[in-house]
PDB file of C-alpha atoms in Angstrom:
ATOM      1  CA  UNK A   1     116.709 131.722  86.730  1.00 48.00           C
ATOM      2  CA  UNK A   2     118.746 134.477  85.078  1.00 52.00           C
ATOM      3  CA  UNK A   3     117.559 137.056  83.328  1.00 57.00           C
ATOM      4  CA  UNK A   4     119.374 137.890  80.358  1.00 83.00           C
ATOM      5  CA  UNK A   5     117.358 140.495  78.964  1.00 95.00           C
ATOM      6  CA  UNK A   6     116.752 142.436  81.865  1.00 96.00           C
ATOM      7  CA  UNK A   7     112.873 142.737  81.212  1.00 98.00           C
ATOM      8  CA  UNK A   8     111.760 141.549  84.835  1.00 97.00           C
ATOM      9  CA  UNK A   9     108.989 143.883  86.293  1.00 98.00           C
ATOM     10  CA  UNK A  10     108.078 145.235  83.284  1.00 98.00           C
ATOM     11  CA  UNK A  11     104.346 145.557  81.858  1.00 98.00           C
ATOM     12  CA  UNK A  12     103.385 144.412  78.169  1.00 99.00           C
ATOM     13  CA  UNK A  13     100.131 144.182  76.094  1.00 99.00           C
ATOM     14  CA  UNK A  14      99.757 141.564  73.572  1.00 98.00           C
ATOM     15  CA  UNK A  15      97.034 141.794  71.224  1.00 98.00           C
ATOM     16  CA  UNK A  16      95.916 138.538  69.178  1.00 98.00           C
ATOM     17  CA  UNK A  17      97.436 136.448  72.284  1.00 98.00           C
ATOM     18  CA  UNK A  18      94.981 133.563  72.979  1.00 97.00           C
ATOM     19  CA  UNK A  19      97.261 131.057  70.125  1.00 95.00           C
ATOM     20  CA  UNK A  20      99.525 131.401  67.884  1.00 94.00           C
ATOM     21  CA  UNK A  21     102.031 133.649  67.707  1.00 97.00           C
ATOM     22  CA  UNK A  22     100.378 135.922  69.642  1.00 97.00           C
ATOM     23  CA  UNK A  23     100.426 133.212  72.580  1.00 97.00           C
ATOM     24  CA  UNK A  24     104.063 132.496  72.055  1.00 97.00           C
ATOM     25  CA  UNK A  25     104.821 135.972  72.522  1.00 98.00           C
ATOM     26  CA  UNK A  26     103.022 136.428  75.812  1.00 98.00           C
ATOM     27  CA  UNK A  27     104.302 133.159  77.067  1.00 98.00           C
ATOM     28  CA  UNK A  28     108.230 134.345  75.835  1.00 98.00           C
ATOM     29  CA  UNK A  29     108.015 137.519  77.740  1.00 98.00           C
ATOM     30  CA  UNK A  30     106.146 136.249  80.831  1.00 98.00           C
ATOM     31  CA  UNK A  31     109.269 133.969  80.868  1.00 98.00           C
ATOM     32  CA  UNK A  32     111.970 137.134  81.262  1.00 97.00           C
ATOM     33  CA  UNK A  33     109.714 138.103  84.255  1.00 98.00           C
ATOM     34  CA  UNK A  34     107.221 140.603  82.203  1.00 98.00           C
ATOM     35  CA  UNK A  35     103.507 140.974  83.312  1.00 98.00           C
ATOM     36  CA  UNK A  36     101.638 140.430  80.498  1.00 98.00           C
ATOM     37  CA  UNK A  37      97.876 141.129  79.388  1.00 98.00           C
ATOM     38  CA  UNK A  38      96.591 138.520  77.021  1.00 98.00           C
ATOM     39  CA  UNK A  39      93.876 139.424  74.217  1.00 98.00           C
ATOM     40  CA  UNK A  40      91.469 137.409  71.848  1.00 98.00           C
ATOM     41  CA  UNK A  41      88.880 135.364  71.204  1.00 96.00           C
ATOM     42  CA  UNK A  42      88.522 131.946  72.121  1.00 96.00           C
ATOM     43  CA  UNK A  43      86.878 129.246  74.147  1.00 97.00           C
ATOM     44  CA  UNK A  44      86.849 131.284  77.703  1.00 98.00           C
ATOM     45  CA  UNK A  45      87.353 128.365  79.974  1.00 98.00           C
ATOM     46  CA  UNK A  46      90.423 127.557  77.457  1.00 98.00           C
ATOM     47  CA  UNK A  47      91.598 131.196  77.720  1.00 98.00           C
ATOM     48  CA  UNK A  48      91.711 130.738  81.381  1.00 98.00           C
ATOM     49  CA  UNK A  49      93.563 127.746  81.814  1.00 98.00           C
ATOM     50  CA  UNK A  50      96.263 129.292  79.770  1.00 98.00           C
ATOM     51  CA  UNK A  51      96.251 132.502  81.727  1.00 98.00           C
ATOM     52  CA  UNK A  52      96.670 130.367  84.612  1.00 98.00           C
ATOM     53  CA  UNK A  53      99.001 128.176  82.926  1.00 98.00           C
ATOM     54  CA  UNK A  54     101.532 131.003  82.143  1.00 98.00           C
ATOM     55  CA  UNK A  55     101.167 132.602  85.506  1.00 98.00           C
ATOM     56  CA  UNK A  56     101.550 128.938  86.912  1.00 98.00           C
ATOM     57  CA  UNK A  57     104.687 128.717  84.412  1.00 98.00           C
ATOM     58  CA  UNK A  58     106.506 131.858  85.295  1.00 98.00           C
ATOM     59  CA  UNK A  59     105.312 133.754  88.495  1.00 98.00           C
ATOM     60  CA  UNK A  60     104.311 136.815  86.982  1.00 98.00           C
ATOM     61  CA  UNK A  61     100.773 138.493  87.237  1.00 98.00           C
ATOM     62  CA  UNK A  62      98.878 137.667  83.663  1.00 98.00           C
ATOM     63  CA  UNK A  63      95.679 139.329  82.709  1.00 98.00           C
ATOM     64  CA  UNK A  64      93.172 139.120  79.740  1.00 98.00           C
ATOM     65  CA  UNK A  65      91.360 141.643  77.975  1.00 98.00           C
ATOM     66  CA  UNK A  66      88.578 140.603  75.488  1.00 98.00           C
ATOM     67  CA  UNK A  67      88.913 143.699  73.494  1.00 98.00           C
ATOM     68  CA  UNK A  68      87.334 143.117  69.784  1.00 98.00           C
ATOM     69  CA  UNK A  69      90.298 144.601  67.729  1.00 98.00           C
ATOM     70  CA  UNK A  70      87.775 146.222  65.259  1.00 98.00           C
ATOM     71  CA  UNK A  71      86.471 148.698  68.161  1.00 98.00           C
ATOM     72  CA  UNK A  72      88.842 151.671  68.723  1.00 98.00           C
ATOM     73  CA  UNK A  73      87.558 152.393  72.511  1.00 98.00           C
ATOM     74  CA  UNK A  74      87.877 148.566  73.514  1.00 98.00           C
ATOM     75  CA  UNK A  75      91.416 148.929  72.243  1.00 98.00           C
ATOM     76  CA  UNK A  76      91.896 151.903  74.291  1.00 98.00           C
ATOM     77  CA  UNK A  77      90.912 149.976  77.277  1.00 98.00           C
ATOM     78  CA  UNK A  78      92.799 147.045  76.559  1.00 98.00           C
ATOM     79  CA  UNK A  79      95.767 149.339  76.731  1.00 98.00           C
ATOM     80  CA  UNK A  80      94.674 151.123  79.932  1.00 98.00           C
ATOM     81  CA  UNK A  81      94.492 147.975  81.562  1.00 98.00           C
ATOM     82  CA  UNK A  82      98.014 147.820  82.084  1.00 98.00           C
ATOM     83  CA  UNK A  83      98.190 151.058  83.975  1.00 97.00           C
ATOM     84  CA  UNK A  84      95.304 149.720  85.765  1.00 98.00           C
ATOM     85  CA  UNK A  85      96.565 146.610  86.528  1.00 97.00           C
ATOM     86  CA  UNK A  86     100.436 147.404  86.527  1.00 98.00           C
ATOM     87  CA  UNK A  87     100.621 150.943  87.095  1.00 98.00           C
ATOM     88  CA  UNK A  88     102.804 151.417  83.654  1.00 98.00           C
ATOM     89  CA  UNK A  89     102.925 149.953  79.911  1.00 98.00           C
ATOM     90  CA  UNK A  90     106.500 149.064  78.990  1.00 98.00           C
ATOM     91  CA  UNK A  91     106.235 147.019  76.017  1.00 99.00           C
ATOM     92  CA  UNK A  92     103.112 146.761  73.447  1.00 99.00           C
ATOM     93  CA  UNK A  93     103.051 143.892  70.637  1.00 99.00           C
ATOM     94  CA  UNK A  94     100.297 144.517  67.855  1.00 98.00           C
ATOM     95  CA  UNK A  95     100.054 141.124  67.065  1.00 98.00           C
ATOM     96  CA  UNK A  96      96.137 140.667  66.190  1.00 97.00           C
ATOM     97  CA  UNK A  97      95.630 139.481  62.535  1.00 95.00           C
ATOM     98  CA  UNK A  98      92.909 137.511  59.897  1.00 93.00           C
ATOM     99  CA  UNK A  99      93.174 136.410  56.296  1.00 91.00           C
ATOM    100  CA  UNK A 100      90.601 136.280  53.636  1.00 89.00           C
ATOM    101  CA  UNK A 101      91.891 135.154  50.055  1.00 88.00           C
ATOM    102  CA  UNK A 102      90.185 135.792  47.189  1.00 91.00           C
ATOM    103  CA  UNK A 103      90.645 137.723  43.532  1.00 92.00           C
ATOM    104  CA  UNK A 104      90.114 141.194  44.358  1.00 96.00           C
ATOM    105  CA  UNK A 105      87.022 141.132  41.720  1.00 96.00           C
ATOM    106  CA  UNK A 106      85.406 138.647  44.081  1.00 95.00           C
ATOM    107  CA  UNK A 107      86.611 139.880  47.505  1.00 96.00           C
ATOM    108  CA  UNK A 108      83.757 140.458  49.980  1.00 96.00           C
ATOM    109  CA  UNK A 109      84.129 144.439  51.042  1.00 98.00           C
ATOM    110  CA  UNK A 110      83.362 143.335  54.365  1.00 98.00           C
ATOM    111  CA  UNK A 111      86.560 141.045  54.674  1.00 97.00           C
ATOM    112  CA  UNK A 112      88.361 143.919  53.172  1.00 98.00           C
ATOM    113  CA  UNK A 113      87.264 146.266  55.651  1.00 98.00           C
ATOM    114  CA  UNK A 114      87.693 144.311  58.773  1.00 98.00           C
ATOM    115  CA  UNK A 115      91.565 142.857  57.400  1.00 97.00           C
ATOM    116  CA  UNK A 116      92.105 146.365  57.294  1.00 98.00           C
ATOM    117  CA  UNK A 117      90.547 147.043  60.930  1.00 98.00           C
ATOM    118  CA  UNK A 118      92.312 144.036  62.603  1.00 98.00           C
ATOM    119  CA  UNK A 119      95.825 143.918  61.226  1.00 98.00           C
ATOM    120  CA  UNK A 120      96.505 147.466  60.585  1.00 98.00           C
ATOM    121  CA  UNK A 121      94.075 150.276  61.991  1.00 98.00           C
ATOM    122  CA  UNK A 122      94.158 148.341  65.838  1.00 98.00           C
ATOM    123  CA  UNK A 123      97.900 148.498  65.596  1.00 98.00           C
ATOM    124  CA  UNK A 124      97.158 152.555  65.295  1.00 99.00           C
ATOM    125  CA  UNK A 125      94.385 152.672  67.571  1.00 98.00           C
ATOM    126  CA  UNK A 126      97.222 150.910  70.394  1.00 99.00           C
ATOM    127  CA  UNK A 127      99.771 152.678  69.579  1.00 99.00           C
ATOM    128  CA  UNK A 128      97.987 156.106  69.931  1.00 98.00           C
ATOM    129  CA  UNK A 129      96.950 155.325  73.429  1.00 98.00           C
ATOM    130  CA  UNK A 130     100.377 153.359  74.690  1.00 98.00           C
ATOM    131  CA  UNK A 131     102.342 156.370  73.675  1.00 98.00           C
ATOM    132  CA  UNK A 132     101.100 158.561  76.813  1.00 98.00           C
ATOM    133  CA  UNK A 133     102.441 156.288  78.766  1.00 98.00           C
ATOM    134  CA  UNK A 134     105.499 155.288  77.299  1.00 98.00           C
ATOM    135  CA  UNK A 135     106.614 158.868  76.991  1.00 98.00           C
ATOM    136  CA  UNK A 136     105.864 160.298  80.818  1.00 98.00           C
ATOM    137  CA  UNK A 137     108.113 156.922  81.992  1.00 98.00           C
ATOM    138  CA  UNK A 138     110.799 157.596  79.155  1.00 98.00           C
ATOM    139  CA  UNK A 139     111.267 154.581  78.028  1.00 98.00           C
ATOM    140  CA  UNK A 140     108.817 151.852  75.365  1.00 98.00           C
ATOM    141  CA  UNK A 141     109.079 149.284  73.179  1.00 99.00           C
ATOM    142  CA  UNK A 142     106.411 148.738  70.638  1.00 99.00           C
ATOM    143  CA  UNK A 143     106.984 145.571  68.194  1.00 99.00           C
ATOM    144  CA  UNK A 144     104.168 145.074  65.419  1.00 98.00           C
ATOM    145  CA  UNK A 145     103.985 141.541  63.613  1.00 98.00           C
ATOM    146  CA  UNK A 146     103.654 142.241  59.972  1.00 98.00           C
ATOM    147  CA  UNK A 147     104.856 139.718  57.665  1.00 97.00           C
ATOM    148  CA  UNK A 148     106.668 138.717  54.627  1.00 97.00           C
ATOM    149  CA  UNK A 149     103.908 139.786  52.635  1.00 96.00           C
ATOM    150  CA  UNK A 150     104.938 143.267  54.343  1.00 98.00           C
ATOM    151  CA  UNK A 151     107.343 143.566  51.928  1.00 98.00           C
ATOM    152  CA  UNK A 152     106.673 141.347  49.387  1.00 97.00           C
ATOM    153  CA  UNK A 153     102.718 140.266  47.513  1.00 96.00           C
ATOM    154  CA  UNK A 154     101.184 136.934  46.497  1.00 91.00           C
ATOM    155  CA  UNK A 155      98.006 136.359  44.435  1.00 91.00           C
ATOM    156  CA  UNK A 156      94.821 136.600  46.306  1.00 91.00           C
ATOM    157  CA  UNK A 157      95.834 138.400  49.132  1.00 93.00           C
ATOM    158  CA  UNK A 158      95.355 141.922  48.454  1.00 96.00           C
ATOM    159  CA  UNK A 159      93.598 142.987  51.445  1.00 97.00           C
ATOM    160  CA  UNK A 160      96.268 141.279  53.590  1.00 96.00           C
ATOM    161  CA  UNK A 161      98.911 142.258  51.913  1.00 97.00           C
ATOM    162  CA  UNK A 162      97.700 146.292  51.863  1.00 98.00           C
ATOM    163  CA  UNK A 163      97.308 145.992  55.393  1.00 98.00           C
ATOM    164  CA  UNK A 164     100.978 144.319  56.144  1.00 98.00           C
ATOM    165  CA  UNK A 165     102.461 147.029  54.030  1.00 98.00           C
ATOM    166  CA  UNK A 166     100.569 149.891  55.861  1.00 98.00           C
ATOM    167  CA  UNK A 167     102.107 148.084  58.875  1.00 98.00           C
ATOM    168  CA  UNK A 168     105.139 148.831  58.063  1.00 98.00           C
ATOM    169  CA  UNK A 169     105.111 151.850  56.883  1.00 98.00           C
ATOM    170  CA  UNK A 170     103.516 152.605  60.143  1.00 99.00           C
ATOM    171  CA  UNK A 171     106.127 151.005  61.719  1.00 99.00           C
ATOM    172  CA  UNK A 172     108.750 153.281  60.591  1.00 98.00           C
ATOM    173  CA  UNK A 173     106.461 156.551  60.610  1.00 98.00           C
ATOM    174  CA  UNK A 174     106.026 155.940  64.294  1.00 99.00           C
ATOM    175  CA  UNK A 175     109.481 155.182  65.095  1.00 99.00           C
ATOM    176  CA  UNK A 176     111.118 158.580  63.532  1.00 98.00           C
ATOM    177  CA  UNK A 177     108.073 160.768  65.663  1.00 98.00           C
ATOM    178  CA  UNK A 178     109.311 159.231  69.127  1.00 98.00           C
ATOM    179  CA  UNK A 179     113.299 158.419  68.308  1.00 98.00           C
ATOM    180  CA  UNK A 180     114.250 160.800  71.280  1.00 98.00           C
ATOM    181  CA  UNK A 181     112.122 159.660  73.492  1.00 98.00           C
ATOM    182  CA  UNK A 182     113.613 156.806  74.654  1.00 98.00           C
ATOM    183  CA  UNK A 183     110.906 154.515  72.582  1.00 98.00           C
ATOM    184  CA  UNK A 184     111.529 151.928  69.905  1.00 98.00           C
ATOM    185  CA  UNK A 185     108.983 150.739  67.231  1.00 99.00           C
ATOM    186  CA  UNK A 186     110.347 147.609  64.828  1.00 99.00           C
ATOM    187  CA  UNK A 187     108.209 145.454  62.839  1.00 98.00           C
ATOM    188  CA  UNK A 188     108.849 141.325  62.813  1.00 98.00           C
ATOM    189  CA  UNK A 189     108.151 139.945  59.245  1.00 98.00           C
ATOM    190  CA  UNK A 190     107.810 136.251  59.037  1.00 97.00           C
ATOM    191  CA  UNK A 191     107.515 133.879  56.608  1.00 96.00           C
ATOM    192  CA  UNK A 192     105.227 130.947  57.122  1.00 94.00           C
ATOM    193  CA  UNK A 193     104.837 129.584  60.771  1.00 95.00           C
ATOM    194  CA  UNK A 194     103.095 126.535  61.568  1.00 89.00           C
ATOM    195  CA  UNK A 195      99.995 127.829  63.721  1.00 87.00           C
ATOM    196  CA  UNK A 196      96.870 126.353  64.583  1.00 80.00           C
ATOM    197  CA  UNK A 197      95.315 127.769  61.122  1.00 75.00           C
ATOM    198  CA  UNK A 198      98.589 126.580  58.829  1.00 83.00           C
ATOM    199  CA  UNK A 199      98.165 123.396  60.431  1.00 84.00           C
ATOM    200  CA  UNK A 200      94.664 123.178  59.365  1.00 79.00           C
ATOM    201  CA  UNK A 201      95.157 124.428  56.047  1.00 79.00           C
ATOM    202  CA  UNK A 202      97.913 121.580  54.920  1.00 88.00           C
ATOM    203  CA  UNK A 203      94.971 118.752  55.597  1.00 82.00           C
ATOM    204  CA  UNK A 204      92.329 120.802  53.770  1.00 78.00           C
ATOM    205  CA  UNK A 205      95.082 121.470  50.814  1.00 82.00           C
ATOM    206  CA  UNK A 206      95.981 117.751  50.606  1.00 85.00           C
ATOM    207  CA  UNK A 207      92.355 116.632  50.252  1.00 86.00           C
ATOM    208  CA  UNK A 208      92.097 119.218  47.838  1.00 79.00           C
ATOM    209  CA  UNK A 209      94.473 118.903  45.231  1.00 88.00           C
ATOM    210  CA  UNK A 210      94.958 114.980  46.036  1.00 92.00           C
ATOM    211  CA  UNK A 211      98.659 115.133  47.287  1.00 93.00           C
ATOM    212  CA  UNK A 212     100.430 113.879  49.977  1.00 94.00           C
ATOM    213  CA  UNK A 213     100.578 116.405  53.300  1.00 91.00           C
ATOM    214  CA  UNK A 214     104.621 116.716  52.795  1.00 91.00           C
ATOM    215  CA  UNK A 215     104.215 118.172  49.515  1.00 93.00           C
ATOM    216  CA  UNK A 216     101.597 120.404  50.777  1.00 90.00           C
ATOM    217  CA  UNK A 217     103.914 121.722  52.777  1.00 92.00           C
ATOM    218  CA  UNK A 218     107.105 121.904  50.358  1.00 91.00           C
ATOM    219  CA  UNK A 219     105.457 122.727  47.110  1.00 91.00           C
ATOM    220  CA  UNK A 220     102.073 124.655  48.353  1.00 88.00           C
ATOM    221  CA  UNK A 221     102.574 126.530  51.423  1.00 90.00           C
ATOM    222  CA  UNK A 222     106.533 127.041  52.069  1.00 94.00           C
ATOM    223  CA  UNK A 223     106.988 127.404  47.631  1.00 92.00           C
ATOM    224  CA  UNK A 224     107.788 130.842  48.477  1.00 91.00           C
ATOM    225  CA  UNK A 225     110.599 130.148  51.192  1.00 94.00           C
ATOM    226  CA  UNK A 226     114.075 129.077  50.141  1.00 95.00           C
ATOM    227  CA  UNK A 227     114.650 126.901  53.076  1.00 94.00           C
ATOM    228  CA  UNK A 228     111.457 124.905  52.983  1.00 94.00           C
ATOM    229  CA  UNK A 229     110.757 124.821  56.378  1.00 94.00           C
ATOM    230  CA  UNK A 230     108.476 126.622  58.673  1.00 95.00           C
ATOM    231  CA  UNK A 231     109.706 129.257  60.939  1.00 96.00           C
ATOM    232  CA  UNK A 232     109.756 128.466  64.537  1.00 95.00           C
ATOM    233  CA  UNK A 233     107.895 130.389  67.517  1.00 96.00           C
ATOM    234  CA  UNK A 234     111.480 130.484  69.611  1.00 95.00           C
ATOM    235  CA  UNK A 235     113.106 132.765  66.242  1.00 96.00           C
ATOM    236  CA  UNK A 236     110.102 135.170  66.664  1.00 97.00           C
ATOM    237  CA  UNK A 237     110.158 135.176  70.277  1.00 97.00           C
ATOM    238  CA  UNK A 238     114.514 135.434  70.356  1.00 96.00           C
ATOM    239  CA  UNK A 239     114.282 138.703  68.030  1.00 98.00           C
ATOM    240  CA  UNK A 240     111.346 140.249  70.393  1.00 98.00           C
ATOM    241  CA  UNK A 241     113.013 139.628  73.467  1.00 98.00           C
ATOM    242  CA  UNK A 242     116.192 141.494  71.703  1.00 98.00           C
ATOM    243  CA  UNK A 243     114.210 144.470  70.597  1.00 98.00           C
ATOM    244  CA  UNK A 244     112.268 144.487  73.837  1.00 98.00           C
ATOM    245  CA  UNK A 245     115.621 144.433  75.787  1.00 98.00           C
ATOM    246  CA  UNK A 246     118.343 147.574  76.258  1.00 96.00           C
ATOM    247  CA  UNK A 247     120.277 145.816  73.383  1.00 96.00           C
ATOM    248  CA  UNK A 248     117.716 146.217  70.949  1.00 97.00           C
ATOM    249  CA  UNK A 249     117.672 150.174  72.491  1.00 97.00           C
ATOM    250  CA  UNK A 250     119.849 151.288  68.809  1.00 97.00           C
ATOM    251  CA  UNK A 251     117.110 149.493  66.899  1.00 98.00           C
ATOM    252  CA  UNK A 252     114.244 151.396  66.017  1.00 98.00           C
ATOM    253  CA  UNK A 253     111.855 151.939  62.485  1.00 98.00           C
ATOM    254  CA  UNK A 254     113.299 148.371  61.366  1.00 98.00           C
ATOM    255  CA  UNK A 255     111.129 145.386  59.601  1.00 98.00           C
ATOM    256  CA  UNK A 256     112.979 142.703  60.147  1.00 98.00           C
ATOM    257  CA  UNK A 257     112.758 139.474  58.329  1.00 98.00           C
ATOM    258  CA  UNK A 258     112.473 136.154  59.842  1.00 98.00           C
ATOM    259  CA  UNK A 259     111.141 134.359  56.909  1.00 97.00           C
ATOM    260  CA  UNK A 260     113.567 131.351  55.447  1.00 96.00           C
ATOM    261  CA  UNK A 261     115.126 133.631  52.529  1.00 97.00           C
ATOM    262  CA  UNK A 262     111.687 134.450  51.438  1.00 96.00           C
ATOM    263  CA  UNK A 263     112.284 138.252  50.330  1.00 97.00           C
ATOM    264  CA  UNK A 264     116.064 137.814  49.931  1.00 95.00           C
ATOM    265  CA  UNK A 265     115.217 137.412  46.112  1.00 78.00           C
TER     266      UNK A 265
END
């Protein structure tokens, strides 16, 4: 099978891996030949049949880590499994995310807090201890999964939306500290993608508001995005591959959008 983006042999962390996204990232890089180390929660016998799924799938070595993303020295050793398990870390994709939506009058302080925990401070907590690494073999990518609503806010979101921001600024912080050290740092921002918990929502909205699932989806959840339709796990996994690869080597303190036309307004 060729390999197109010359990744084969490399080592990557994936935080948030176990579905979603997250999962299609593992499974996208596994696929160019990467080792990968999965992380989440989940059912564990479920979690294992995908790890051995994927290694099944692709013939690389595929690891998990339960590291809760809210804990700063299980994040470190999340990371340090890869030298432990691969002897480097080439590629690190903060990934890990919840939502909580609420007015900010009524928004729990303890949803805010751990929003802020999961989706931004673990992509700093990773970061800090991939960079070691990165920097004595000359050579990283780190990619962190923001969002639209990195760059642009909706009602009801504000501790989501603070943290996808801080993302990005992060994002481009990060990248200008290590741009001669052969080590890249972009931010992917998409728009709606049909996971596991979109899926779910679009029945529960239906019921709701007594509508049809199809305008759920057109007038409810993708209102935002020009091209009414949800954004497919091969787009995000395409650009990673790209930024992971020596052609995405120029590309560095970048958010780049992968949302339908969402922010284009």
């Amino acid at each position: 099978m060729p390999q197109p983006y010359n990744l084969e042999g490399q080592a990557a962390v994936v935080t948030g891996s176990t579905s979603g996204i997250g999962q299609a990232m593992a499974q996208a890089l596994a696929a160019q030949g990467v080792n990968v180390i999965l992380n989440g929660f989940g059912d564990p016998a479920q979690i294992e049949a995908d790890r051995r799924r994927i290694e099944a799938e692709t013939g690389v070595k595929v690891a998990y880590h339960g590291a809760d993303m809210t804990k700063p020295t299980e994040i470190e050793d999340l990371v340090d499994m890869a030298r432990r398990e691969f002897g480097r870390l080439d590629i690190l994709v903060n990934n890990a995310g919840i939502q909580h939506v609420a007015p900010v009058d009524e928004f729990p302080p303890e949803k805010w807090d751990a929003i802020i925990a999961i989706n931004l401070s673990s992509a700093f907590h990773a970061t800090r201890a991939a960079l070691p690494l990165m920097k004595a073999a000359g050579r990283g990518r780190i990619v962190n999964l923001a969002s639209a609503h990195g760059l642009v806010a909706s009602p009801f979101k504000s501790a989501y939306v603070a943290a996808k921001h801080g993302v990005v600024g992060f994002t481009k912080s990060v990248a200008l500290e290590v741009a001669r050290q052969g080590i890249t740092v972009n931010a992917i921002c998409p728009g709606y993608v049909k996971t596991p918990l979109v899926e779910a929502q679009i029945g529960d909205q239906a019921k709701a508001r007594g509508i049809a699932p199809e305008r759920v989806v057109e007038e409810v959840i993708l209102a935002a995005q020009p091209n009414k339709a949800f954004i497919d796990y091969g787009q995000l996994a395409g650009l990673l591959l790209y930024l992971c690869s020596d052609m995405g080597g120029g590309t560095t303190g970048a958010a780049y959008t992968v949302d339908g036309g969402w922010t284009a307004a």
